[in-house]
Short mmCIF file of C-alpha atoms and ligand atoms in Angstrom, two decimals:
data_model
loop_
_atom_site.label_atom_id
_atom_site.label_comp_id
_atom_site.label_asym_id
_atom_site.label_seq_id
_atom_site.Cartn_x
_atom_site.Cartn_y
_atom_site.Cartn_z
CA MET I 1 0.00 0.00 0.00
CA ALA I 2 1.31 3.41 -0.94
CA GLY I 3 1.53 6.17 1.64
CA ASP I 4 0.81 9.84 1.04
CA PHE I 5 3.09 11.18 -1.69
CA ASN I 6 3.39 13.70 -4.52
CA LEU I 7 4.39 12.34 -7.90
CA MET I 8 7.46 14.02 -9.40
CA LYS I 9 7.50 13.43 -13.14
CA LEU I 10 10.88 13.65 -14.86
CA SER I 11 11.30 14.15 -18.58
CA THR I 12 14.42 14.16 -20.70
CA GLU I 13 15.21 15.41 -24.19
CA VAL I 14 16.99 13.63 -27.02
CA GLU I 15 17.77 15.31 -30.34
CA VAL I 16 17.08 12.74 -33.08
CA TYR I 17 18.96 13.16 -36.37
CA ALA I 18 17.74 11.06 -39.31
CA SER I 19 21.34 10.34 -40.29
CA GLU I 20 24.88 11.27 -39.30
CA ASN I 21 24.95 13.58 -42.31
CA ASP I 22 22.44 15.84 -40.57
CA LEU I 23 24.78 16.50 -37.64
CA ALA I 24 26.61 19.80 -37.24
CA PRO I 25 30.03 19.47 -38.98
CA GLU I 26 31.99 19.48 -35.70
CA GLU I 27 29.83 16.66 -34.32
CA LYS I 28 29.96 14.65 -37.56
CA LYS I 29 33.76 14.92 -37.44
CA LEU I 30 33.79 13.67 -33.85
CA LEU I 31 31.60 10.72 -34.82
CA ASP I 32 34.03 9.94 -37.66
CA HIS I 33 36.80 9.71 -35.04
CA ALA I 34 34.64 7.36 -32.94
CA LYS I 35 34.11 5.21 -36.04
CA LEU I 36 37.84 5.04 -36.55
CA ALA I 37 38.34 4.08 -32.90
CA VAL I 38 35.89 1.17 -33.33
CA THR I 39 38.32 -0.48 -35.70
CA ARG I 40 40.89 -0.74 -32.89
CA ALA I 41 38.55 -2.08 -30.19
CA TYR I 42 39.72 -5.15 -28.29
CA ALA I 43 36.51 -7.15 -27.89
CA PRO I 44 37.29 -10.84 -28.46
CA TYR I 45 34.69 -12.01 -25.90
CA SER I 46 31.58 -10.01 -26.80
CA ASN I 47 32.52 -9.23 -30.40
CA PHE I 48 30.74 -5.96 -29.73
CA HIS I 49 33.15 -3.28 -30.85
CA VAL I 50 32.63 0.20 -29.45
CA GLY I 51 34.45 3.42 -30.28
CA ALA I 52 34.34 6.76 -28.53
CA ALA I 53 35.83 10.15 -29.30
CA ILE I 54 36.05 13.18 -27.08
CA LEU I 55 36.26 16.80 -28.15
CA LEU I 56 38.09 18.92 -25.60
CA GLU I 57 37.65 22.65 -25.14
CA ASN I 58 41.17 23.15 -26.54
CA GLY I 59 40.11 21.48 -29.81
CA LYS I 60 41.97 18.23 -29.20
CA ILE I 61 40.19 14.97 -30.00
CA ILE I 62 40.89 11.90 -27.86
CA GLU I 63 39.79 8.45 -29.01
CA GLY I 64 39.06 5.31 -27.01
CA ASN I 65 37.51 1.89 -27.52
CA ASN I 66 36.37 -1.02 -25.39
CA GLN I 67 39.14 -3.14 -23.88
CA GLU I 68 37.99 -6.56 -22.77
CA ASN I 69 39.65 -9.15 -20.57
CA ALA I 70 39.40 -12.92 -20.00
CA ALA I 71 38.42 -11.96 -16.44
CA TYR I 72 35.36 -10.13 -17.76
CA PRO I 73 34.91 -7.39 -15.12
CA SER I 74 38.50 -6.27 -15.69
CA GLY I 75 37.56 -4.86 -19.09
CA LEU I 76 36.43 -1.30 -19.70
CA CYS I 77 33.94 0.46 -21.99
CA ALA I 78 35.03 2.73 -24.81
CA GLU I 79 33.58 5.84 -23.21
CA ARG I 80 35.55 5.41 -20.01
CA VAL I 81 38.76 4.51 -21.83
CA ALA I 82 38.43 7.77 -23.79
CA LEU I 83 37.37 9.92 -20.82
CA PHE I 84 40.13 8.61 -18.54
CA SER I 85 42.67 9.03 -21.30
CA ALA I 86 41.55 12.64 -21.87
CA SER I 87 41.59 13.39 -18.16
CA SER I 88 45.01 11.87 -17.66
CA GLU I 89 46.51 13.82 -20.56
CA PHE I 90 44.61 17.11 -20.15
CA PRO I 91 43.38 17.22 -16.54
CA SER I 92 42.41 20.88 -16.61
CA VAL I 93 40.66 21.01 -19.99
CA SER I 94 36.88 20.58 -20.04
CA VAL I 95 35.04 18.22 -22.37
CA LYS I 96 32.77 19.72 -25.03
CA ALA I 97 31.37 16.53 -26.50
CA ILE I 98 31.66 12.75 -26.59
CA ALA I 99 30.63 10.59 -29.54
CA VAL I 100 30.06 6.83 -29.29
CA THR I 101 29.34 4.21 -31.89
CA CYS I 102 29.60 0.45 -32.32
CA LYS I 103 30.11 -2.39 -34.79
CA VAL I 104 29.68 -6.16 -34.81
CA SER I 105 30.77 -8.49 -37.59
CA SER I 106 27.51 -10.43 -37.99
CA VAL I 107 24.91 -7.69 -38.55
CA VAL I 108 24.71 -4.00 -39.34
CA ILE I 109 23.69 -2.06 -36.23
CA THR I 110 21.02 0.44 -37.20
CA GLU I 111 20.16 1.72 -33.70
CA PRO I 112 22.30 4.16 -31.71
CA VAL I 113 24.42 2.67 -28.93
CA THR I 114 23.83 4.38 -25.60
CA PRO I 115 26.32 4.55 -22.73
CA CYS I 116 25.96 2.04 -19.88
CA GLY I 117 25.12 3.24 -16.39
CA ALA I 118 28.73 3.23 -15.19
CA CYS I 119 29.82 5.37 -18.15
CA ARG I 120 26.95 7.79 -17.52
CA GLN I 121 28.21 8.15 -13.96
CA VAL I 122 31.73 8.92 -15.21
CA ILE I 123 30.41 11.48 -17.72
CA ALA I 124 28.52 13.08 -14.81
CA GLU I 125 31.76 13.27 -12.81
CA TYR I 126 33.58 15.28 -15.48
CA GLU I 127 30.60 17.54 -16.10
CA GLU I 128 30.55 18.24 -12.37
CA LYS I 129 34.32 18.72 -12.21
CA PHE I 130 34.26 21.43 -14.88
CA GLY I 131 30.78 22.80 -14.13
CA LYS I 132 29.95 22.32 -17.79
CA GLY I 133 27.66 19.94 -19.66
CA MET I 134 28.85 17.94 -22.63
CA ARG I 135 27.08 16.99 -25.84
CA ILE I 136 26.62 13.22 -25.99
CA ILE I 137 26.40 11.89 -29.54
CA MET I 138 25.18 8.30 -29.92
CA ALA I 139 25.16 6.35 -33.18
CA GLY I 140 24.97 2.84 -34.58
CA GLU I 141 26.74 1.90 -37.78
CA THR I 142 23.95 3.45 -39.83
CA GLY I 143 20.58 5.05 -39.18
CA LYS I 144 19.52 7.76 -36.85
CA VAL I 145 21.76 9.52 -34.37
CA TYR I 146 20.77 10.63 -30.87
CA VAL I 147 22.31 13.68 -29.24
CA CYS I 148 21.76 14.66 -25.62
CA ASN I 149 22.69 18.03 -24.22
CA GLY I 150 24.30 17.07 -20.93
CA ILE I 151 24.23 13.91 -18.84
CA ASN I 152 21.12 15.00 -16.98
CA GLN I 153 19.16 13.89 -20.03
CA LEU I 154 20.53 10.35 -19.61
CA LEU I 155 21.01 10.24 -15.85
CA PRO I 156 18.38 12.21 -13.99
CA LEU I 157 18.62 12.38 -10.19
CA GLN I 158 22.32 11.69 -10.46
CA PHE I 159 24.63 11.17 -7.53
CA ASN I 160 27.57 13.54 -7.63
CA SER I 161 30.09 15.30 -5.43
CA LYS I 162 27.50 17.87 -4.27
CA GLN I 163 26.01 15.11 -2.15
CA LEU I 164 29.33 14.29 -0.49
CA LYS I 165 28.91 16.71 2.37
CA ASN I 166 32.40 15.97 3.69
CA LYS I 167 33.97 17.61 0.61
N1 THU E 201 30.42 -1.32 -24.16
C1 THU E 201 31.01 -0.11 -24.36
O1 THU E 201 32.22 -0.03 -24.59
N2 THU E 201 30.23 0.98 -24.33
C2 THU E 201 28.87 0.97 -24.23
O2 THU E 201 28.25 2.03 -24.26
C3 THU E 201 28.16 -0.30 -24.09
C4 THU E 201 29.02 -1.49 -23.87
C5 THU E 201 31.26 -2.51 -24.26
C6 THU E 201 31.53 -3.26 -22.99
C7 THU E 201 31.85 -4.63 -23.51
O3 THU E 201 33.21 -4.67 -23.92
C8 THU E 201 30.99 -4.76 -24.75
O4 THU E 201 30.65 -3.45 -25.12
C9 THU E 201 29.75 -5.59 -24.54
O5 THU E 201 29.02 -5.13 -23.48
#
């Protein structure tokens, strides 16, 4: 039995582009980098190859891809490989955008790939660190492309450092 409550309805926004060719040139270019990164993914266990590319505020583009391991949980998603790489090389430069895409050998993926929960949490961390949202561009091999303006669209009610009152 429910007690006495108010219902808080949350809504999020996703920009839907019919094809990658409809993206703004800067975002199309970033997706091209993610597509290149897919080709270097190390995914012998899932055969699900993911590529990510990050556009930094200084114009640099950092690529990453999923890195799997025979001890499965030791692997890492493309988004986190790219974000950690960017943060380790340019710790004080904020992230403007991240693009992610995927490829498998057996079929053509026509739906956008969307970041897993752990990657959303890591995106939230860097948005919070720099006080700045990032564009999140999500694509399959073909078909429509989703773009979200900031992680709040993908991770509402997020946990972040503001809640760590000991900070
Ligand atoms: N994976 C990513 O790299 N990014 C995502 O957004 C979804 C999943 C990877 C993890 C694992 O190597 C493989 O895809 C299958 O889950």
